[in-house]
Amino acid sequence: MSVNVKDEPVLVPNCDVVENSEIEVLDRDEESKLEDYGTCVDVITERVNQLEQKVVEVEQFYSTKDGAGQTNTSKSNSGGKKVAISQPSKCSSAGKEKTRGKHVSSPELMRQFATIIRQIALQKWAWPFLEPVDVEGLGLDDYHKVIEKPMDLGTIRTKMEGSEYSNVREIYADVRLVFKNAMRYNEEKDDVYVMAESLLEKFEEKWLTIMPKLVEEEKKQAEEEAQDRASRQLAVEAAQAEKARDLSNELYEIDQELEKLREVVVQKCRKLSTQEKKGLSAALGRLSPEDLSKALKMVSEGNPQFPAGAPEVELDIDLQTDVTLWRLKVFVQEALKAANKSSAGTNAQNNNNGGEMNKAAAKRKREISDAINKGRK
C-alpha cells in the first residue's frame, strides 16, 4: 500500500528511528486543558459499563423466556404469549390418582363429601373400619409388614375437622385406602374382605354423584390460574420492555454527550500548525503497514467517503477535520514511540550477543596460545 500526502507519495517502509522534531508531543498546557474532559470521558465510560450490564440482563430475560421447559402450553388472549397451564386431572369412576395439591375444593364440595363419608360410616358393615386396627389386641404381628399406610374412617374424619385436606381427591384416596388395606391383608373368603369390598363399591357409586361438580371446579380454577400466570408474565415482559426502552434512551443520551464533548474539546484545542501537519505527513510514512491501516481507518471514520482499504490512496492533510488530525497526531506519536522502543531493544540484544561472541573468541585465542607455549616447552 502507498499513501500520497499532498501529492507526494509516501511508501510504507519498515519502522525506523524517528527524530523527535518530526512529531511533537502535546504541550503540557494543552494536556492540562484536556484533563478535565478526560475525567468526563471516564465518568461516561463507567455509566456505559453499568448500562451494558443491564442490557445483558434484558437479553438474558428474552433468551430464556421461551426456552423454559414446559410440557403443556397454551396461547393467552393477550399478545399470543405462551403460558403454561396445569391441566385438570382426568376423572374416572376409579379416581386412581389424587391431586397434586393445586386444586382447592370449595367448602360446598367438601360438605357434600363429608355427607358421603357419614353415609358410608352408618352402613351395618362399617364398624370394623371406624377406628384404627387394634394390631396388638388382635395379635396381628405382621400387619405393619403387609400394610404400609394404615387408615380408618375415624382418622379421616379427624383430619377433615382439622382442615388437613385441601381437596376432595385427597379424602377420596384415603377412603379407598381404608378398604383396600382390608382387602390386601385379609383373604377373599374372610368376612372383613367381603365387607370392605361391598363398602368400597357403595362409596364409588356415591363418588360419581359429585364428579361433575368436581370437574367443573378444577377446570375453572385451572383457567383462573392460567390467566393469573399470563397476567404476571405480561407484567414482567412489560417491565422488561420499559427497561429496554430506558436503556436505549440512556445510551442515546450518552452518545449525544460524547459528541458534544468531542466538539468542545476540538474547540478548546488549537489547530495544528503547518509545521505540525508536515511532521505528521512525514511520520505517517514511517508507520508499519499495520499501524498505517489503523491510521487510515481513523481518517475514514471522520470521512466515510475516504477509501481506506484501497491499494493506493491520496491523503490531503489540509482537508481533514481537526478531530481527525489530533487523533492521527496522538496515534502516530504513540506508534512511533513503541516502534523506537522495540528497535532499541533489538539493538541492545544484538550488542549483547556480539559482546558475548567477542569474549568467547578471546577465550579461545588464549587457550590456543597456552597450548602452543606448552608444546614449545
PDB file of C-alpha atoms in Angstrom, residues 72-302:
ATOM      1  CA  ASN A  72     -48.193 -28.020  28.380  1.00  0.00           C
ATOM      2  CA  THR A  73     -48.584 -24.565  26.841  1.00  0.00           C
ATOM      3  CA  SER A  74     -51.490 -22.514  25.633  1.00  0.00           C
ATOM      4  CA  LYS A  75     -51.830 -19.110  23.994  1.00  0.00           C
ATOM      5  CA  SER A  76     -53.407 -16.466  26.112  1.00  0.00           C
ATOM      6  CA  ASN A  77     -55.744 -13.839  24.708  1.00  0.00           C
ATOM      7  CA  SER A  78     -53.154 -11.102  25.235  1.00  0.00           C
ATOM      8  CA  GLY A  79     -50.442 -10.939  22.638  1.00  0.00           C
ATOM      9  CA  GLY A  80     -50.409 -14.670  21.915  1.00  0.00           C
ATOM     10  CA  LYS A  81     -47.815 -15.285  24.651  1.00  0.00           C
ATOM     11  CA  LYS A  82     -47.230 -18.882  25.656  1.00  0.00           C
ATOM     12  CA  VAL A  83     -48.317 -19.658  29.192  1.00  0.00           C
ATOM     13  CA  ALA A  84     -48.010 -22.982  30.961  1.00  0.00           C
ATOM     14  CA  ILE A  85     -51.381 -24.306  32.132  1.00  0.00           C
ATOM     15  CA  SER A  86     -51.823 -27.117  34.633  1.00  0.00           C
ATOM     16  CA  GLN A  87     -54.398 -29.411  33.139  1.00  0.00           C
ATOM     17  CA  PRO A  88     -57.183 -30.720  35.395  1.00  0.00           C
ATOM     18  CA  SER A  89     -56.949 -34.372  36.310  1.00  0.00           C
ATOM     19  CA  LYS A  90     -58.867 -36.762  34.101  1.00  0.00           C
ATOM     20  CA  CYS A  91     -61.530 -38.195  36.336  1.00  0.00           C
ATOM     21  CA  SER A  92     -62.864 -41.715  36.084  1.00  0.00           C
ATOM     22  CA  SER A  93     -65.043 -43.880  38.274  1.00  0.00           C
ATOM     23  CA  ALA A  94     -61.930 -45.360  39.808  1.00  0.00           C
ATOM     24  CA  GLY A  95     -60.352 -41.946  40.538  1.00  0.00           C
ATOM     25  CA  LYS A  96     -56.967 -43.597  40.854  1.00  0.00           C
ATOM     26  CA  GLU A  97     -54.808 -40.512  41.303  1.00  0.00           C
ATOM     27  CA  LYS A  98     -55.193 -37.793  43.863  1.00  0.00           C
ATOM     28  CA  THR A  99     -54.489 -34.162  43.120  1.00  0.00           C
ATOM     29  CA  ARG A 100     -51.036 -32.730  43.237  1.00  0.00           C
ATOM     30  CA  GLY A 101     -52.216 -30.042  45.634  1.00  0.00           C
ATOM     31  CA  LYS A 102     -53.005 -27.259  43.163  1.00  0.00           C
ATOM     32  CA  HIS A 103     -56.771 -27.581  43.258  1.00  0.00           C
ATOM     33  CA  VAL A 104     -58.577 -26.428  46.399  1.00  0.00           C
ATOM     34  CA  SER A 105     -62.097 -27.768  46.698  1.00  0.00           C
ATOM     35  CA  SER A 106     -64.877 -25.387  47.582  1.00  0.00           C
ATOM     36  CA  PRO A 107     -66.493 -25.578  51.051  1.00  0.00           C
ATOM     37  CA  GLU A 108     -69.704 -26.758  49.397  1.00  0.00           C
ATOM     38  CA  LEU A 109     -67.940 -29.698  47.737  1.00  0.00           C
ATOM     39  CA  MET A 110     -66.162 -30.589  50.993  1.00  0.00           C
ATOM     40  CA  ARG A 111     -69.517 -30.656  52.808  1.00  0.00           C
ATOM     41  CA  GLN A 112     -71.005 -32.927  50.153  1.00  0.00           C
ATOM     42  CA  PHE A 113     -68.097 -35.311  50.506  1.00  0.00           C
ATOM     43  CA  ALA A 114     -68.393 -35.287  54.302  1.00  0.00           C
ATOM     44  CA  THR A 115     -72.015 -36.345  53.884  1.00  0.00           C
ATOM     45  CA  ILE A 116     -70.939 -39.298  51.729  1.00  0.00           C
ATOM     46  CA  ILE A 117     -68.468 -40.444  54.405  1.00  0.00           C
ATOM     47  CA  ARG A 118     -71.156 -40.246  57.118  1.00  0.00           C
ATOM     48  CA  GLN A 119     -73.467 -42.330  54.939  1.00  0.00           C
ATOM     49  CA  ILE A 120     -70.784 -44.983  54.481  1.00  0.00           C
ATOM     50  CA  ALA A 121     -69.994 -44.965  58.197  1.00  0.00           C
ATOM     51  CA  LEU A 122     -73.654 -45.665  59.006  1.00  0.00           C
ATOM     52  CA  GLN A 123     -73.660 -48.899  56.982  1.00  0.00           C
ATOM     53  CA  LYS A 124     -74.068 -52.030  59.130  1.00  0.00           C
ATOM     54  CA  TRP A 125     -70.769 -53.454  57.919  1.00  0.00           C
ATOM     55  CA  ALA A 126     -68.778 -50.275  58.544  1.00  0.00           C
ATOM     56  CA  TRP A 127     -67.929 -50.903  62.210  1.00  0.00           C
ATOM     57  CA  PRO A 128     -64.511 -52.629  61.551  1.00  0.00           C
ATOM     58  CA  PHE A 129     -63.362 -49.534  59.681  1.00  0.00           C
ATOM     59  CA  LEU A 130     -64.430 -46.757  62.064  1.00  0.00           C
ATOM     60  CA  GLU A 131     -61.305 -46.906  64.236  1.00  0.00           C
ATOM     61  CA  PRO A 132     -57.646 -47.838  63.675  1.00  0.00           C
ATOM     62  CA  VAL A 133     -56.953 -51.580  63.574  1.00  0.00           C
ATOM     63  CA  ASP A 134     -56.087 -52.923  67.050  1.00  0.00           C
ATOM     64  CA  VAL A 135     -52.943 -54.683  65.942  1.00  0.00           C
ATOM     65  CA  GLU A 136     -51.781 -55.742  69.417  1.00  0.00           C
ATOM     66  CA  GLY A 137     -55.221 -56.686  70.720  1.00  0.00           C
ATOM     67  CA  LEU A 138     -55.920 -58.885  67.694  1.00  0.00           C
ATOM     68  CA  GLY A 139     -52.361 -60.288  67.635  1.00  0.00           C
ATOM     69  CA  LEU A 140     -51.715 -59.163  64.078  1.00  0.00           C
ATOM     70  CA  ASP A 141     -47.925 -59.270  64.317  1.00  0.00           C
ATOM     71  CA  ASP A 142     -47.370 -58.998  60.567  1.00  0.00           C
ATOM     72  CA  TYR A 143     -49.925 -56.254  59.921  1.00  0.00           C
ATOM     73  CA  HIS A 144     -47.421 -53.405  59.540  1.00  0.00           C
ATOM     74  CA  LYS A 145     -45.249 -55.554  57.295  1.00  0.00           C
ATOM     75  CA  VAL A 146     -48.166 -56.002  54.875  1.00  0.00           C
ATOM     76  CA  ILE A 147     -49.836 -52.615  55.257  1.00  0.00           C
ATOM     77  CA  GLU A 148     -47.544 -49.648  54.629  1.00  0.00           C
ATOM     78  CA  LYS A 149     -50.045 -46.885  55.476  1.00  0.00           C
ATOM     79  CA  PRO A 150     -52.867 -47.804  57.886  1.00  0.00           C
ATOM     80  CA  MET A 151     -56.057 -45.733  57.534  1.00  0.00           C
ATOM     81  CA  ASP A 152     -59.579 -45.692  59.014  1.00  0.00           C
ATOM     82  CA  LEU A 153     -62.729 -43.597  58.723  1.00  0.00           C
ATOM     83  CA  GLY A 154     -62.274 -42.080  62.194  1.00  0.00           C
ATOM     84  CA  THR A 155     -58.825 -40.762  61.299  1.00  0.00           C
ATOM     85  CA  ILE A 156     -60.212 -39.311  58.079  1.00  0.00           C
ATOM     86  CA  ARG A 157     -62.968 -37.502  59.974  1.00  0.00           C
ATOM     87  CA  THR A 158     -60.417 -36.050  62.407  1.00  0.00           C
ATOM     88  CA  LYS A 159     -58.218 -34.813  59.558  1.00  0.00           C
ATOM     89  CA  MET A 160     -61.229 -33.209  57.869  1.00  0.00           C
ATOM     90  CA  GLU A 161     -62.187 -31.404  61.070  1.00  0.00           C
ATOM     91  CA  GLY A 162     -58.590 -30.170  61.354  1.00  0.00           C
ATOM     92  CA  SER A 163     -58.617 -28.893  57.750  1.00  0.00           C
ATOM     93  CA  GLU A 164     -55.710 -31.157  56.818  1.00  0.00           C
ATOM     94  CA  TYR A 165     -57.251 -31.838  53.406  1.00  0.00           C
ATOM     95  CA  SER A 166     -57.236 -29.177  50.684  1.00  0.00           C
ATOM     96  CA  ASN A 167     -59.419 -31.007  48.184  1.00  0.00           C
ATOM     97  CA  VAL A 168     -61.792 -33.964  47.953  1.00  0.00           C
ATOM     98  CA  ARG A 169     -59.422 -36.042  45.855  1.00  0.00           C
ATOM     99  CA  GLU A 170     -57.101 -36.369  48.844  1.00  0.00           C
ATOM    100  CA  ILE A 171     -60.008 -37.561  51.009  1.00  0.00           C
ATOM    101  CA  TYR A 172     -61.178 -39.887  48.264  1.00  0.00           C
ATOM    102  CA  ALA A 173     -57.738 -41.537  48.141  1.00  0.00           C
ATOM    103  CA  ASP A 174     -57.702 -42.110  51.913  1.00  0.00           C
ATOM    104  CA  VAL A 175     -61.231 -43.606  51.969  1.00  0.00           C
ATOM    105  CA  ARG A 176     -60.263 -46.043  49.228  1.00  0.00           C
ATOM    106  CA  LEU A 177     -57.113 -46.859  51.191  1.00  0.00           C
ATOM    107  CA  VAL A 178     -59.232 -47.927  54.205  1.00  0.00           C
ATOM    108  CA  PHE A 179     -60.981 -50.625  52.223  1.00  0.00           C
ATOM    109  CA  LYS A 180     -58.009 -51.573  50.037  1.00  0.00           C
ATOM    110  CA  ASN A 181     -55.893 -52.240  53.138  1.00  0.00           C
ATOM    111  CA  ALA A 182     -58.555 -54.591  54.489  1.00  0.00           C
ATOM    112  CA  MET A 183     -58.767 -56.411  51.163  1.00  0.00           C
ATOM    113  CA  ARG A 184     -54.982 -56.715  50.963  1.00  0.00           C
ATOM    114  CA  TYR A 185     -54.473 -58.090  54.453  1.00  0.00           C
ATOM    115  CA  ASN A 186     -57.445 -60.461  54.507  1.00  0.00           C
ATOM    116  CA  GLU A 187     -58.265 -63.292  52.151  1.00  0.00           C
ATOM    117  CA  GLU A 188     -61.276 -63.134  49.823  1.00  0.00           C
ATOM    118  CA  LYS A 189     -63.175 -65.709  51.884  1.00  0.00           C
ATOM    119  CA  ASP A 190     -62.844 -63.642  55.083  1.00  0.00           C
ATOM    120  CA  ASP A 191     -65.808 -61.559  56.254  1.00  0.00           C
ATOM    121  CA  VAL A 192     -63.720 -58.401  56.575  1.00  0.00           C
ATOM    122  CA  TYR A 193     -62.647 -58.720  52.928  1.00  0.00           C
ATOM    123  CA  VAL A 194     -66.261 -59.078  51.785  1.00  0.00           C
ATOM    124  CA  MET A 195     -67.399 -56.166  53.957  1.00  0.00           C
ATOM    125  CA  ALA A 196     -64.627 -53.906  52.656  1.00  0.00           C
ATOM    126  CA  GLU A 197     -65.344 -54.832  49.030  1.00  0.00           C
ATOM    127  CA  SER A 198     -69.051 -54.086  49.448  1.00  0.00           C
ATOM    128  CA  LEU A 199     -68.488 -50.715  51.131  1.00  0.00           C
ATOM    129  CA  LEU A 200     -65.910 -49.712  48.523  1.00  0.00           C
ATOM    130  CA  GLU A 201     -68.426 -50.370  45.773  1.00  0.00           C
ATOM    131  CA  LYS A 202     -71.068 -48.235  47.511  1.00  0.00           C
ATOM    132  CA  PHE A 203     -68.524 -45.470  48.086  1.00  0.00           C
ATOM    133  CA  GLU A 204     -67.505 -45.416  44.395  1.00  0.00           C
ATOM    134  CA  GLU A 205     -71.148 -45.051  43.383  1.00  0.00           C
ATOM    135  CA  LYS A 206     -71.609 -42.052  45.658  1.00  0.00           C
ATOM    136  CA  TRP A 207     -68.304 -40.594  44.449  1.00  0.00           C
ATOM    137  CA  LEU A 208     -69.683 -40.443  40.918  1.00  0.00           C
ATOM    138  CA  THR A 209     -72.501 -38.151  42.076  1.00  0.00           C
ATOM    139  CA  ILE A 210     -70.088 -35.324  42.904  1.00  0.00           C
ATOM    140  CA  MET A 211     -67.736 -35.846  39.953  1.00  0.00           C
ATOM    141  CA  PRO A 212     -69.433 -33.282  37.632  1.00  0.00           C
ATOM    142  CA  LYS A 213     -69.135 -30.596  40.301  1.00  0.00           C
ATOM    143  CA  LEU A 214     -65.500 -31.521  40.962  1.00  0.00           C
ATOM    144  CA  VAL A 215     -64.529 -31.434  37.280  1.00  0.00           C
ATOM    145  CA  GLU A 216     -66.224 -28.067  36.843  1.00  0.00           C
ATOM    146  CA  GLU A 217     -64.346 -26.596  39.800  1.00  0.00           C
ATOM    147  CA  GLU A 218     -60.986 -27.946  38.656  1.00  0.00           C
ATOM    148  CA  LYS A 219     -61.476 -26.625  35.143  1.00  0.00           C
ATOM    149  CA  LYS A 220     -62.499 -23.194  36.359  1.00  0.00           C
ATOM    150  CA  GLN A 221     -59.589 -22.971  38.785  1.00  0.00           C
ATOM    151  CA  ALA A 222     -57.127 -24.104  36.094  1.00  0.00           C
ATOM    152  CA  GLU A 223     -58.378 -21.352  33.795  1.00  0.00           C
ATOM    153  CA  GLU A 224     -58.068 -18.760  36.555  1.00  0.00           C
ATOM    154  CA  GLU A 225     -54.531 -19.878  37.352  1.00  0.00           C
ATOM    155  CA  ALA A 226     -53.611 -19.719  33.653  1.00  0.00           C
ATOM    156  CA  GLN A 227     -54.974 -16.194  33.375  1.00  0.00           C
ATOM    157  CA  ASP A 228     -53.145 -15.166  36.520  1.00  0.00           C
ATOM    158  CA  ARG A 229     -49.857 -16.567  35.191  1.00  0.00           C
ATOM    159  CA  ALA A 230     -50.461 -14.873  31.864  1.00  0.00           C
ATOM    160  CA  SER A 231     -51.087 -11.555  33.603  1.00  0.00           C
ATOM    161  CA  ARG A 232     -47.941 -11.885  35.697  1.00  0.00           C
ATOM    162  CA  GLN A 233     -45.903 -12.837  32.635  1.00  0.00           C
ATOM    163  CA  LEU A 234     -47.229  -9.893  30.660  1.00  0.00           C
ATOM    164  CA  ALA A 235     -46.441  -7.574  33.573  1.00  0.00           C
ATOM    165  CA  VAL A 236     -42.867  -8.873  33.699  1.00  0.00           C
ATOM    166  CA  GLU A 237     -42.455  -8.520  29.944  1.00  0.00           C
ATOM    167  CA  ALA A 238     -43.871  -5.007  30.035  1.00  0.00           C
ATOM    168  CA  ALA A 239     -41.381  -4.090  32.760  1.00  0.00           C
ATOM    169  CA  GLN A 240     -38.511  -5.552  30.736  1.00  0.00           C
ATOM    170  CA  ALA A 241     -39.671  -3.739  27.599  1.00  0.00           C
ATOM    171  CA  GLU A 242     -39.779  -0.459  29.503  1.00  0.00           C
ATOM    172  CA  LYS A 243     -36.347  -1.183  30.908  1.00  0.00           C
ATOM    173  CA  ALA A 244     -35.038  -1.817  27.390  1.00  0.00           C
ATOM    174  CA  ARG A 245     -36.509   1.480  26.174  1.00  0.00           C
ATOM    175  CA  ASP A 246     -34.955   3.341  29.093  1.00  0.00           C
ATOM    176  CA  LEU A 247     -31.575   1.761  28.356  1.00  0.00           C
ATOM    177  CA  SER A 248     -31.848   2.730  24.703  1.00  0.00           C
ATOM    178  CA  ASN A 249     -32.670   6.316  25.651  1.00  0.00           C
ATOM    179  CA  GLU A 250     -29.795   6.479  28.126  1.00  0.00           C
ATOM    180  CA  LEU A 251     -27.318   5.125  25.586  1.00  0.00           C
ATOM    181  CA  TYR A 252     -28.540   7.656  23.042  1.00  0.00           C
ATOM    182  CA  GLU A 253     -28.117  10.467  25.577  1.00  0.00           C
ATOM    183  CA  ILE A 254     -24.584   9.304  26.344  1.00  0.00           C
ATOM    184  CA  ASP A 255     -23.799   9.235  22.650  1.00  0.00           C
ATOM    185  CA  GLN A 256     -25.017  12.810  22.368  1.00  0.00           C
ATOM    186  CA  GLU A 257     -22.955  13.832  25.400  1.00  0.00           C
ATOM    187  CA  LEU A 258     -19.838  12.303  23.862  1.00  0.00           C
ATOM    188  CA  GLU A 259     -20.487  14.106  20.587  1.00  0.00           C
ATOM    189  CA  LYS A 260     -20.871  17.440  22.380  1.00  0.00           C
ATOM    190  CA  LEU A 261     -17.787  16.741  24.470  1.00  0.00           C
ATOM    191  CA  ARG A 262     -15.783  15.996  21.346  1.00  0.00           C
ATOM    192  CA  GLU A 263     -16.877  19.274  19.772  1.00  0.00           C
ATOM    193  CA  VAL A 264     -15.933  21.185  22.923  1.00  0.00           C
ATOM    194  CA  VAL A 265     -12.528  19.504  23.082  1.00  0.00           C
ATOM    195  CA  VAL A 266     -11.845  20.339  19.444  1.00  0.00           C
ATOM    196  CA  GLN A 267     -12.856  23.955  20.008  1.00  0.00           C
ATOM    197  CA  LYS A 268     -10.603  24.188  23.061  1.00  0.00           C
ATOM    198  CA  CYS A 269      -7.644  22.667  21.282  1.00  0.00           C
ATOM    199  CA  ARG A 270      -5.592  24.815  18.989  1.00  0.00           C
ATOM    200  CA  LYS A 271      -5.373  23.924  15.335  1.00  0.00           C
ATOM    201  CA  LEU A 272      -2.317  22.094  14.111  1.00  0.00           C
ATOM    202  CA  SER A 273       0.262  24.409  12.617  1.00  0.00           C
ATOM    203  CA  THR A 274       1.604  23.989   9.097  1.00  0.00           C
ATOM    204  CA  GLN A 275       4.851  22.654  10.540  1.00  0.00           C
ATOM    205  CA  GLU A 276       2.949  20.098  12.634  1.00  0.00           C
ATOM    206  CA  LYS A 277       0.991  18.956   9.594  1.00  0.00           C
ATOM    207  CA  LYS A 278       4.222  18.467   7.658  1.00  0.00           C
ATOM    208  CA  GLY A 279       5.666  16.484  10.562  1.00  0.00           C
ATOM    209  CA  LEU A 280       2.517  14.384  10.707  1.00  0.00           C
ATOM    210  CA  SER A 281       2.696  13.702   6.962  1.00  0.00           C
ATOM    211  CA  ALA A 282       6.315  12.591   7.270  1.00  0.00           C
ATOM    212  CA  ALA A 283       5.592  10.463  10.328  1.00  0.00           C
ATOM    213  CA  LEU A 284       2.762   8.630   8.562  1.00  0.00           C
ATOM    214  CA  GLY A 285       5.320   7.267   6.112  1.00  0.00           C
ATOM    215  CA  ARG A 286       7.305   5.720   8.938  1.00  0.00           C
ATOM    216  CA  LEU A 287       4.414   3.649  10.281  1.00  0.00           C
ATOM    217  CA  SER A 288       4.315  -0.103   9.914  1.00  0.00           C
ATOM    218  CA  PRO A 289       1.710  -1.483   7.479  1.00  0.00           C
ATOM    219  CA  GLU A 290      -0.481  -2.497  10.394  1.00  0.00           C
ATOM    220  CA  ASP A 291      -0.321   0.909  12.102  1.00  0.00           C
ATOM    221  CA  LEU A 292      -0.814   2.685   8.777  1.00  0.00           C
ATOM    222  CA  SER A 293      -4.036   0.731   8.218  1.00  0.00           C
ATOM    223  CA  LYS A 294      -5.235   1.841  11.640  1.00  0.00           C
ATOM    224  CA  ALA A 295      -4.402   5.453  10.849  1.00  0.00           C
ATOM    225  CA  LEU A 296      -6.277   5.330   7.560  1.00  0.00           C
ATOM    226  CA  LYS A 297      -9.246   3.816   9.333  1.00  0.00           C
ATOM    227  CA  MET A 298      -9.295   6.850  11.636  1.00  0.00           C
ATOM    228  CA  VAL A 299      -9.411   9.063   8.558  1.00  0.00           C
ATOM    229  CA  SER A 300     -12.323   7.094   7.111  1.00  0.00           C
ATOM    230  CA  GLU A 301     -14.209   7.413  10.411  1.00  0.00           C
ATOM    231  CA  GLY A 302     -14.090  11.179  10.024  1.00  0.00           C
TER     232      GLY A 302
END
